[in-house]
């Protein structure tokens, strides 16, 4: 136990001895580095702690390279300082440094043990090293004022009266004209290397000291101010009473201490989601900015909520608070009245159109046919628009000769239909049924006309062609008379009774139907296909062909 303590004390004593040898100046303290350009003045100032200059005790400067000592008293004239090295006050002045001056210097009080060390390095004027090692960096921001200071290292102390400060002058590297060291609003183009030349007057001679300053001009960073991005002030939110409404307040923040929250009528909104009305929030931190959303939640919008104002407040440590105040308004109900009126009007218009069409469909169709002109092509290749098939009406209800002629001429001459007539167009010589079927084949419709004094094929023929009509699905139009209507279908030959169900029916009303503009003719034209206009033209070559063959 005792042995351990003794060993520790011994160790401490050894350490203390080591420290004392270091401090005793056996090895000099780290020298102060002084850099100077060849040909320029340099001033080494002995620090105060080395001792005060009390008359009898004098500062002694020693140059170790040149093995020379300098003292204040030594110098009284320039002749005595051939190397231009002398002591002024506490300073060692080298008027024009050269490589010969390079080396270690020390200052001490007499030949006392306390010394201060300098190491002087002299660079030639061409050496880039000097600029590199002594460049003073200055940073300024565009659009701001900027002042460069001329460095004041190793310059003569102000109290050395023998050396007169002659001021300094600035130059920009690469420019000959002197520059100002002050910019009221610095620009990017102002960046570069500047030289500041201090000049001193000693015994009528000018001695210079130059310093380089590198000015770096930076773009001023845009102001980053926290801001509420939505909603906007005085926004009005349309809400439905009783519904759930969430109003998001979004902000961009630049500090962790900045935040947004909701106020209602100037007091804090609760952040507890068990309330009917509260707010919650999210923060999303990106590299520089933080996006924060504070959501004002109305679980159920009450009528009283509409009367209040709601403020989203942004609190920031770097700027004043900002506010956005919004209000709620009841959403306007859609007008059911106008909706109903709209629907009713549409229905009415549709009904009227429908009724109009149904009532005037014949007129409309005929009008359209008229305006569009006769139909162009007849792709079916048929020769006639209609075949007039007369049959003997059982009763005395059919059309008489005169009416029939009238019907044919109105259809052919007035309306331009091409008709196939039994007694005109059915070629004699063939078997009657075959000839009639030929004619039907060539016609688009068959107009079935009852005739009173029988003129046309008899009922035997009807029976014969009945099957053919059914098979070919020939379009049939039946003309009836008023008297026939009374006796219903009984008046139709048996062969036609079944067919009459498939065809259209037009009623002949005697005298009133003879007018070409009568409803009888309108209806008939409506049921008949539109007359073909090219038919007759095409007939011509056919006829020639017939003749030649
Ligand atoms: C400094 O000036 C004083 C008085 O003007 C003069 O006596 C002294 O010799 C000068 N010292 C040097 C080093 O020139
Ligand atoms: C200056 O002093 C240092 C030690 O502090 C020494 O290493 C160096 O060689 C000396 N230089 C000259 C030129 O005497
Ligand atoms: C101090 O310097 C004086 C002369 O200036 C000399 O006589 C003396 O011996 C020196 N003392 C020491 C310790 O070097
Ligand atoms: C500098 O200031 C001028 C006017 O004062 C302005 O037009 C320009 O935008 C500013 N430039 C920058 C980068 O701030
Ligand atoms: C000192 O600088 C001035 C102005 O820059 C110049 O005219 C003068 O020649 C320089 N003197 C020396 C010794 O370099
Ligand atoms: C919001 O309401 C409070 C309290 O009624 C009122 O003092 C304040 O002026 C209102 N703010 C706005 C912007 O209407
Ligand atoms: C919620 O509000 C209470 C006070 O009402 C407060 O102490 C708490 O920090 C709030 N919570 C958050 C996440 O802001
Ligand atoms: C929220 O409010 C409910 C009811 O007032 C209460 O029980 C609960 O502790 C509250 N929660 C917080 C986090 O304050
Ligand atoms: C806030 O509360 C509402 C309603 O409870 C919910 O829909 C929403 O997701 C919440 N938002 C956050 C960020 O918690």
XYZ file of C-alpha atoms and ligand atoms in Angstrom:
675
model
C 0.000 0.000 0.000
C 2.680 2.467 1.080
C 4.890 1.356 -1.822
C 2.179 2.250 -4.383
C 1.854 5.821 -3.057
C 5.638 6.298 -3.186
C 5.702 5.119 -6.822
C 2.899 7.505 -7.778
C 4.668 10.457 -6.140
C 7.849 9.537 -8.032
C 5.992 9.458 -11.331
C 4.438 12.866 -10.655
C 7.854 14.340 -9.863
C 9.253 13.029 -13.197
C 6.346 14.605 -15.110
C 6.808 17.931 -13.309
C 10.527 17.941 -14.166
C 9.759 17.307 -17.838
C 7.268 20.187 -17.888
C 9.744 22.533 -16.237
C 12.468 21.748 -18.816
C 9.999 22.481 -21.605
C 8.962 25.805 -20.091
C 12.526 26.890 -19.222
C 13.171 27.828 -22.876
C 15.668 25.085 -23.526
C 13.720 24.653 -26.775
C 12.197 27.925 -28.064
C 8.412 28.380 -28.271
C 6.748 27.878 -31.657
C 7.848 30.922 -33.708
C 5.307 33.335 -35.166
C 5.241 32.943 -38.934
C 5.759 36.182 -40.855
C 5.400 36.241 -44.619
C 6.548 39.161 -46.753
C 6.989 39.924 -50.396
C 10.491 40.786 -51.502
C 11.004 44.543 -51.774
C 8.287 45.398 -49.297
C 8.407 46.683 -45.774
C 7.725 44.404 -42.817
C 7.465 45.246 -39.124
C 7.923 42.656 -36.332
C 6.441 43.803 -33.056
C 7.685 42.378 -29.824
C 4.746 41.331 -27.619
C 4.141 43.276 -24.456
C 4.638 40.368 -22.083
C 8.327 40.230 -22.976
C 8.788 43.315 -20.817
C 8.329 47.057 -20.728
C 10.901 49.330 -22.077
C 12.017 51.165 -18.992
C 14.883 53.251 -20.231
C 17.737 51.207 -18.813
C 16.354 47.808 -19.781
C 16.312 47.649 -23.546
C 14.718 45.268 -26.025
C 17.253 43.184 -27.870
C 16.433 41.780 -31.312
C 18.518 38.919 -32.568
C 18.767 37.653 -36.096
C 19.932 34.054 -35.906
C 20.648 33.668 -39.587
C 22.828 36.717 -39.834
C 24.187 36.428 -36.295
C 23.283 40.090 -35.660
C 21.743 41.937 -32.772
C 19.714 45.129 -33.046
C 18.938 47.560 -30.290
C 17.066 50.855 -30.199
C 20.117 52.780 -29.318
C 22.138 51.339 -32.119
C 20.364 53.311 -34.793
C 20.579 57.055 -35.208
C 21.089 57.418 -38.930
C 20.319 55.532 -42.112
C 23.985 54.939 -42.670
C 24.003 52.713 -39.641
C 21.301 50.543 -41.103
C 22.855 49.380 -44.367
C 20.483 46.457 -44.561
C 17.556 48.760 -43.773
C 16.924 46.892 -40.500
C 16.475 48.856 -37.275
C 14.501 48.967 -34.090
C 11.820 51.579 -33.532
C 10.119 51.399 -30.170
C 9.147 47.784 -29.675
C 9.318 46.968 -33.375
C 11.946 45.620 -35.673
C 11.562 47.397 -39.034
C 12.782 45.899 -42.294
C 12.265 48.612 -44.906
C 12.730 46.498 -47.971
C 12.727 42.762 -47.356
C 15.012 40.494 -49.355
C 15.832 36.791 -49.268
C 18.834 37.674 -47.074
C 16.424 38.692 -44.322
C 14.787 35.322 -44.236
C 15.260 33.323 -41.047
C 14.645 33.228 -37.329
C 14.382 36.300 -35.151
C 13.794 36.741 -31.477
C 13.136 39.623 -29.184
C 14.040 39.622 -25.494
C 14.581 42.018 -22.650
C 18.366 42.331 -22.441
C 19.850 38.866 -22.463
C 17.124 37.541 -20.185
C 15.805 34.013 -20.641
C 12.337 35.121 -21.841
C 12.366 35.362 -25.613
C 9.777 35.648 -28.352
C 10.420 33.976 -31.674
C 9.594 34.943 -35.223
C 10.267 33.139 -38.450
C 10.392 35.400 -41.465
C 9.796 34.017 -44.959
C 10.394 36.258 -47.974
C 8.757 35.433 -51.276
C 9.834 36.930 -54.555
C 7.384 39.243 -56.305
C 6.800 36.608 -58.985
C 5.992 33.908 -56.477
C 2.340 32.902 -56.488
C 2.903 31.363 -53.104
C 2.791 34.734 -51.373
C -0.681 35.541 -52.771
C -1.850 32.033 -52.022
C -0.761 32.156 -48.399
C -1.812 35.701 -47.598
C -5.101 35.956 -49.476
C -7.850 37.316 -47.262
C -11.278 35.989 -48.199
C -14.327 38.256 -48.078
C -17.889 37.161 -48.860
C -20.635 39.588 -49.848
C -24.196 39.091 -51.110
C -25.699 40.536 -54.222
C -27.784 43.679 -53.839
C -26.219 44.325 -50.467
C -23.572 46.867 -49.559
C -20.091 45.461 -49.255
C -16.874 46.895 -47.756
C -13.438 45.342 -48.082
C -10.952 46.079 -45.328
C -7.287 46.462 -46.030
C -5.486 43.896 -43.856
C -3.251 45.402 -41.153
C -0.872 42.582 -40.319
C 2.763 43.408 -39.513
C 2.263 47.092 -40.195
C 4.047 49.834 -38.244
C 2.376 50.713 -34.964
C 0.577 54.020 -35.012
C 2.825 55.465 -32.295
C 5.968 55.161 -34.421
C 6.264 58.803 -35.364
C 9.268 58.356 -37.701
C 7.142 56.381 -40.210
C 4.250 58.268 -41.744
C 1.222 56.367 -42.870
C 0.457 57.509 -46.398
C -2.844 55.665 -46.691
C -3.704 52.825 -49.000
C -4.960 52.251 -52.460
C -7.051 49.406 -53.979
C -6.600 47.707 -57.313
C -8.509 44.884 -58.878
C -6.413 42.139 -60.412
C -6.248 42.665 -64.157
C -7.364 46.306 -63.984
C -5.058 49.291 -63.886
C -7.377 51.930 -62.462
C -7.725 52.186 -58.703
C -10.956 50.823 -57.240
C -13.090 51.665 -54.309
C -13.234 49.221 -51.440
C -16.911 50.007 -50.851
C -19.843 48.767 -52.922
C -23.245 50.203 -52.119
C -24.863 47.299 -53.981
C -22.445 44.573 -54.948
C -22.945 42.564 -58.139
C -21.773 39.158 -59.247
C -19.288 40.789 -61.646
C -17.540 42.483 -58.713
C -16.051 39.233 -57.506
C -12.323 38.712 -57.939
C -8.913 39.324 -56.383
C -8.197 42.828 -55.082
C -4.897 44.252 -53.941
C -4.565 46.802 -51.206
C -1.262 48.699 -51.171
C -0.375 50.529 -47.997
C 2.379 53.088 -48.349
C 4.560 54.596 -45.639
C 6.936 57.493 -45.745
C 10.242 57.185 -43.935
C 12.877 59.815 -44.338
C 11.430 60.991 -47.625
C 11.264 57.487 -49.052
C 8.080 55.595 -49.880
C 7.813 51.992 -48.695
C 4.968 49.739 -49.642
C 3.095 46.796 -48.142
C 0.612 44.929 -50.339
C -2.191 42.623 -49.311
C -4.560 40.562 -51.445
C -8.249 40.238 -50.731
C -10.419 37.776 -52.592
C -13.995 38.982 -52.900
C -16.607 36.264 -53.295
C -20.042 37.542 -54.283
C -22.891 35.197 -53.553
C -26.472 35.246 -54.728
C -28.684 36.351 -51.925
C -30.832 33.455 -50.825
C -34.526 34.150 -51.192
C -36.261 34.941 -47.994
C -37.833 31.862 -46.560
C -40.937 32.833 -44.738
C -43.406 30.387 -43.354
C -46.761 30.828 -45.063
C -50.305 29.481 -45.008
C -50.964 28.237 -48.520
C -54.662 27.435 -48.151
C -57.386 28.379 -47.487
C -57.368 32.069 -48.300
C -58.506 34.792 -45.991
C -62.281 35.442 -45.982
C -62.986 32.195 -47.822
C -66.541 30.960 -47.339
C -67.130 27.208 -47.201
C -70.504 25.891 -48.309
C -71.725 23.191 -45.964
C -74.879 21.151 -45.401
C -76.328 21.203 -41.906
C -75.848 17.863 -40.197
C -73.058 16.727 -42.479
C -69.397 16.106 -41.595
C -67.064 18.822 -42.772
C -63.253 18.851 -42.718
C -61.449 22.095 -43.547
C -57.718 21.742 -44.151
C -55.353 24.571 -43.335
C -52.069 23.966 -45.130
C -48.799 25.729 -44.427
C -45.159 25.568 -45.426
C -42.850 25.986 -42.437
C -39.088 26.303 -42.096
C -38.572 25.645 -38.432
C -39.525 22.835 -36.088
C -40.859 25.464 -33.730
C -43.283 26.947 -36.249
C -46.830 25.638 -36.201
C -50.400 26.246 -37.265
C -53.568 25.703 -35.277
C -57.225 26.663 -35.363
C -59.046 29.305 -33.366
C -62.751 29.871 -33.253
C -63.987 33.286 -32.278
C -60.543 33.992 -30.856
C -60.299 30.913 -28.581
C -58.423 27.660 -29.126
C -60.166 24.780 -30.829
C -59.775 21.489 -28.947
C -57.390 18.896 -30.331
C -59.301 16.011 -28.752
C -61.084 13.917 -31.374
C -63.776 12.831 -28.912
C -65.334 16.285 -29.320
C -67.903 17.085 -31.987
C -65.696 19.899 -33.175
C -61.908 19.648 -33.001
C -58.753 19.834 -35.041
C -55.948 17.403 -35.771
C -52.807 17.810 -37.778
C -49.948 16.195 -39.663
C -46.407 17.413 -40.218
C -44.318 16.200 -43.143
C -40.703 17.206 -42.897
C -38.801 17.437 -46.152
C -35.154 18.379 -46.496
C -35.654 22.072 -45.795
C -39.329 22.784 -45.471
C -42.052 21.225 -43.408
C -45.562 20.865 -44.755
C -48.159 21.045 -42.053
C -51.868 20.443 -42.379
C -54.249 21.292 -39.553
C -57.703 19.904 -40.233
C -60.695 21.531 -38.622
C -63.264 18.759 -38.187
C -67.004 19.296 -37.689
C -68.416 15.829 -37.064
C -71.887 17.314 -37.449
C -72.354 20.863 -38.650
C -74.808 22.679 -36.391
C -76.702 25.842 -37.158
C -74.662 27.781 -34.568
C -71.447 26.824 -36.367
C -72.554 28.953 -39.288
C -72.505 32.087 -37.144
C -68.877 31.802 -36.048
C -65.626 32.644 -37.737
C -62.670 30.255 -37.775
C -59.063 31.356 -37.854
C -56.051 29.301 -38.817
C -53.072 30.893 -37.088
C -49.454 30.474 -38.055
C -46.993 31.028 -35.238
C -43.360 31.332 -36.126
C -40.236 32.084 -34.125
C -38.629 34.022 -36.961
C -41.517 36.208 -38.056
C -44.776 37.663 -36.841
C -47.895 35.498 -36.688
C -50.224 35.320 -39.650
C -53.914 34.502 -39.811
C -56.459 33.198 -42.238
C -60.090 33.567 -41.227
C -62.883 31.653 -42.882
C -66.609 31.276 -42.350
C -69.221 28.662 -43.113
C -72.376 29.172 -45.132
C -75.300 26.883 -45.704
C -75.172 25.375 -49.131
C -77.967 26.644 -51.351
C -80.551 23.888 -51.922
C -81.017 22.955 -55.533
C -84.369 24.346 -56.726
C -86.705 21.374 -57.108
C -89.314 23.718 -58.546
C -87.207 24.631 -61.546
C -86.171 21.005 -61.964
C -89.845 19.978 -62.063
C -90.671 22.755 -64.502
C -87.841 21.621 -66.697
C -88.968 18.011 -66.722
C -92.596 18.960 -67.359
C -91.652 21.188 -70.270
C -89.613 18.432 -71.833
C -92.488 15.990 -71.449
C -94.946 18.517 -72.908
C -92.716 19.265 -75.858
C -92.227 15.566 -76.499
C -95.958 14.864 -76.254
C -96.851 17.716 -78.565
C -94.247 16.557 -81.060
C -95.562 13.020 -80.880
C -99.186 14.068 -81.263
C -98.283 16.399 -84.080
C -96.392 13.657 -85.843
C -99.117 11.079 -85.402
C -101.757 13.520 -86.591
C -99.797 14.879 -89.510
C -97.521 12.006 -90.343
C -99.105 11.644 -93.747
C -98.728 15.321 -94.525
C -95.169 15.363 -93.128
C -94.115 12.320 -95.128
C -95.648 13.659 -98.327
C -94.152 17.078 -97.730
C -90.727 15.545 -97.237
C -91.146 13.473 -100.391
C -92.155 16.610 -102.261
C -89.250 18.653 -101.021
C -86.706 15.900 -101.483
C -88.054 15.256 -104.973
C -88.806 11.842 -106.458
C -86.682 8.947 -105.382
C -83.598 8.445 -107.447
C -82.567 4.920 -107.839
C -84.752 1.877 -107.820
C -82.356 -0.761 -106.768
C -85.087 -3.379 -106.851
C -85.239 -3.067 -110.639
C -89.028 -2.987 -110.731
C -90.832 -1.273 -113.536
C -94.004 -0.160 -111.830
C -94.863 1.540 -108.610
C -98.139 -0.270 -108.269
C -100.307 -2.898 -109.892
C -103.972 -2.144 -109.774
C -105.723 -5.372 -108.972
C -109.459 -4.993 -109.452
C -111.741 -7.614 -108.097
C -115.441 -7.959 -108.260
C -116.982 -6.764 -105.069
C -119.662 -9.150 -103.870
C -121.907 -6.373 -102.772
C -122.629 -3.327 -104.789
C -119.981 -1.418 -102.873
C -117.038 -1.247 -105.313
C -115.734 1.639 -107.409
C -117.484 2.173 -110.661
C -115.781 2.564 -114.027
C -115.656 6.300 -113.795
C -114.097 6.318 -110.348
C -111.521 3.780 -111.395
C -110.484 5.837 -114.443
C -110.295 8.875 -112.200
C -108.100 7.031 -109.686
C -105.738 5.819 -112.407
C -105.359 9.199 -114.034
C -104.795 11.074 -110.751
C -102.135 8.595 -109.647
C -100.386 8.518 -113.031
C -100.721 12.047 -114.287
C -100.855 14.099 -111.129
C -98.690 12.170 -108.762
C -96.393 10.632 -111.356
C -96.798 6.997 -110.383
C -96.207 4.395 -112.995
C -99.019 1.901 -112.786
C -99.440 -1.524 -114.201
C -103.012 -1.860 -115.408
C -104.555 -5.168 -116.263
C -106.313 -4.136 -119.377
C -103.429 -2.005 -120.628
C -100.145 -3.495 -119.495
C -100.835 -7.162 -118.995
C -99.727 -8.692 -122.270
C -102.357 -10.844 -123.876
C -101.486 -14.301 -125.047
C -100.170 -15.639 -121.796
C -102.221 -17.541 -119.287
C -104.160 -15.029 -117.277
C -102.708 -15.890 -113.869
C -99.173 -16.004 -115.220
C -99.578 -12.644 -116.917
C -100.943 -11.051 -113.738
C -98.142 -12.516 -111.625
C -95.625 -11.146 -114.118
C -97.124 -7.749 -113.647
C -97.124 -8.091 -109.860
C -93.501 -9.130 -110.071
C -92.695 -5.880 -111.848
C -94.543 -3.751 -109.269
C -93.577 -2.568 -105.828
C -97.105 -2.637 -104.473
C -100.365 -4.151 -105.298
C -103.349 -1.887 -104.961
C -106.381 -4.030 -104.352
C -109.475 -2.176 -105.598
C -113.050 -3.418 -105.391
C -114.977 -2.716 -108.544
C -118.703 -2.673 -108.863
C -119.366 -3.702 -112.406
C -116.797 -6.397 -112.535
C -113.784 -5.466 -114.601
C -110.648 -7.440 -114.049
C -109.766 -10.918 -113.124
C -112.388 -12.935 -111.455
C -112.251 -14.470 -108.034
C -110.788 -17.606 -109.531
C -107.705 -15.667 -110.429
C -107.445 -14.240 -106.918
C -107.367 -17.718 -105.508
C -104.694 -18.604 -108.042
C -102.385 -15.737 -107.197
C -103.106 -15.766 -103.464
C -100.318 -18.217 -102.681
C -97.850 -16.232 -104.760
C -98.730 -12.987 -102.911
C -98.226 -14.649 -99.561
C -94.997 -16.277 -100.647
C -93.447 -13.115 -102.058
C -94.722 -10.985 -99.211
C -95.921 -8.469 -101.739
C -96.926 -5.153 -100.249
C -100.695 -4.802 -100.433
C -102.901 -1.764 -100.130
C -106.607 -2.317 -99.912
C -109.104 0.248 -100.981
C -112.428 -0.054 -99.287
C -115.596 1.836 -99.672
C -117.802 3.139 -96.907
C -120.458 0.644 -97.680
C -117.946 -2.190 -97.433
C -116.858 -0.969 -94.044
C -120.332 -1.410 -92.693
C -120.478 -4.972 -93.877
C -116.941 -5.545 -92.547
C -114.713 -8.063 -94.142
C -117.623 -10.072 -95.351
C -117.471 -8.208 -98.597
C -113.884 -9.320 -99.360
C -113.366 -12.426 -101.405
C -112.231 -15.231 -99.195
C -108.794 -15.334 -100.788
C -108.178 -11.728 -99.824
C -109.535 -11.835 -96.314
C -106.393 -13.259 -94.816
C -104.133 -10.970 -96.831
C -106.083 -7.889 -95.847
C -104.796 -8.270 -92.315
C -101.231 -7.724 -93.487
C -101.883 -4.811 -95.810
C -102.793 -1.166 -95.337
C -106.260 0.101 -95.883
C -107.595 3.279 -97.449
C -111.253 4.149 -97.500
C -112.938 5.561 -100.627
C -115.614 8.007 -99.514
C -117.321 8.472 -102.812
C -117.552 11.967 -104.182
C -115.455 13.603 -101.457
C -112.559 11.295 -102.342
C -112.407 12.277 -105.982
C -110.497 15.503 -105.205
C -106.732 14.906 -105.706
C -106.139 16.817 -102.437
C -108.594 14.671 -100.506
C -107.540 12.665 -97.508
C -108.126 9.533 -99.576
C -105.397 10.419 -102.054
C -103.090 11.713 -99.331
C -103.387 8.494 -97.438
C -102.988 6.431 -100.585
C -99.852 8.306 -101.606
C -98.575 7.881 -98.103
C -98.931 4.120 -98.285
C -97.590 3.889 -101.817
C -93.829 4.125 -102.188
C -92.463 7.394 -103.513
C -92.754 7.543 -107.287
C -89.581 6.577 -109.198
C -88.496 9.197 -111.627
C -85.821 7.359 -113.585
C -88.096 4.500 -114.321
C -89.394 5.821 -117.589
C -85.980 6.746 -118.852
C -84.746 3.283 -118.216
C -87.715 1.830 -119.998
C -86.552 3.171 -123.321
C -83.439 1.071 -123.920
C -85.289 -1.902 -122.561
C -87.991 -1.458 -125.128
C -85.396 -1.102 -127.880
C -83.809 -4.230 -126.640
C -87.160 -5.968 -126.757
C -87.638 -4.894 -130.335
C -84.217 -5.966 -131.509
C -84.280 -9.339 -129.842
C 13.124 59.108 -35.344
O 12.878 60.505 -35.226
C 13.623 61.135 -34.156
C 13.196 62.531 -34.043
O 12.487 62.994 -35.087
C 15.108 60.944 -34.417
O 15.834 61.492 -33.366
C 15.471 59.504 -34.562
O 16.801 59.343 -34.906
C 14.616 58.866 -35.622
N 14.858 57.440 -35.638
C 15.112 56.810 -36.755
C 15.382 55.371 -36.609
O 15.074 57.341 -37.832
C 14.768 28.507 -37.206
O 14.403 27.833 -36.059
C 13.942 26.532 -36.201
C 13.601 25.986 -34.846
O 12.664 26.784 -34.231
C 14.973 25.686 -36.909
O 14.452 24.395 -37.121
C 15.331 26.330 -38.210
O 16.338 25.598 -38.853
C 15.767 27.741 -38.014
N 15.946 28.370 -39.303
C 17.003 29.110 -39.616
C 17.082 29.683 -40.991
O 17.853 29.311 -38.792
C 24.500 39.645 -20.720
O 25.033 40.599 -21.600
C 26.081 41.316 -21.110
C 26.500 42.352 -22.135
O 25.451 42.916 -22.791
C 27.201 40.337 -20.801
O 28.251 41.010 -20.201
C 26.714 39.255 -19.875
O 27.644 38.292 -19.664
C 25.505 38.579 -20.427
N 24.945 37.614 -19.466
C 24.577 36.388 -19.850
C 24.034 35.527 -18.775
O 24.627 35.952 -21.022
C -31.582 43.711 -56.782
O -32.262 44.929 -56.619
C -32.930 45.369 -57.773
C -33.520 46.724 -57.498
O -33.293 47.123 -56.183
C -33.988 44.364 -58.126
O -34.638 44.742 -59.307
C -33.350 43.005 -58.316
O -34.358 42.052 -58.552
C -32.568 42.623 -57.095
N -31.896 41.386 -57.370
C -31.829 40.396 -56.466
C -31.091 39.194 -56.892
O -32.342 40.494 -55.379
C 4.679 51.880 -53.796
O 3.421 51.987 -54.358
C 3.232 53.138 -55.117
C 1.838 53.141 -55.562
O 1.361 51.901 -55.753
C 4.198 53.120 -56.271
O 4.053 54.300 -57.029
C 5.593 53.029 -55.751
O 6.501 52.941 -56.795
C 5.746 51.854 -54.846
N 7.045 51.850 -54.217
C 7.817 50.798 -54.108
C 9.121 50.996 -53.434
O 7.463 49.720 -54.556
C -64.258 36.758 -35.544
O -65.065 36.774 -34.405
C -64.542 37.494 -33.309
C -65.498 37.330 -32.153
O -66.800 37.480 -32.570
C -64.387 38.948 -33.710
O -63.814 39.674 -32.653
C -63.489 39.020 -34.902
O -63.373 40.347 -35.364
C -64.019 38.170 -36.013
N -63.053 38.170 -37.062
C -63.382 38.318 -38.311
C -62.256 38.327 -39.274
O -64.530 38.443 -38.668
C -53.808 19.155 -27.238
O -54.287 20.147 -26.364
C -53.747 20.088 -25.071
C -54.421 21.169 -24.265
O -55.773 21.231 -24.558
C -52.255 20.264 -25.127
O -51.689 20.123 -23.833
C -51.655 19.224 -26.037
O -50.282 19.453 -26.204
C -52.323 19.289 -27.391
N -51.807 18.233 -28.217
C -51.249 18.487 -29.337
C -50.759 17.305 -30.074
O -51.176 19.632 -29.789
C -60.571 13.789 -24.782
O -61.819 14.069 -24.178
C -62.384 12.954 -23.537
C -63.761 13.374 -23.053
O -63.795 14.712 -22.663
C -61.487 12.542 -22.376
O -62.032 11.414 -21.732
C -60.120 12.194 -22.959
O -59.226 11.881 -21.909
C -59.566 13.351 -23.747
N -58.349 12.958 -24.395
C -57.269 13.706 -24.416
C -56.101 13.153 -25.111
O -57.220 14.797 -23.879
C -58.492 14.148 -38.390
O -59.741 13.670 -38.010
C -60.602 13.321 -39.071
C -61.933 12.915 -38.503
O -61.772 12.064 -37.419
C -59.969 12.192 -39.866
O -60.773 11.893 -40.973
C -58.617 12.623 -40.350
O -57.956 11.567 -41.000
C -57.770 13.090 -39.182
N -56.548 13.609 -39.710
C -55.390 13.401 -39.130
C -54.240 14.012 -39.790
O -55.275 12.737 -38.112
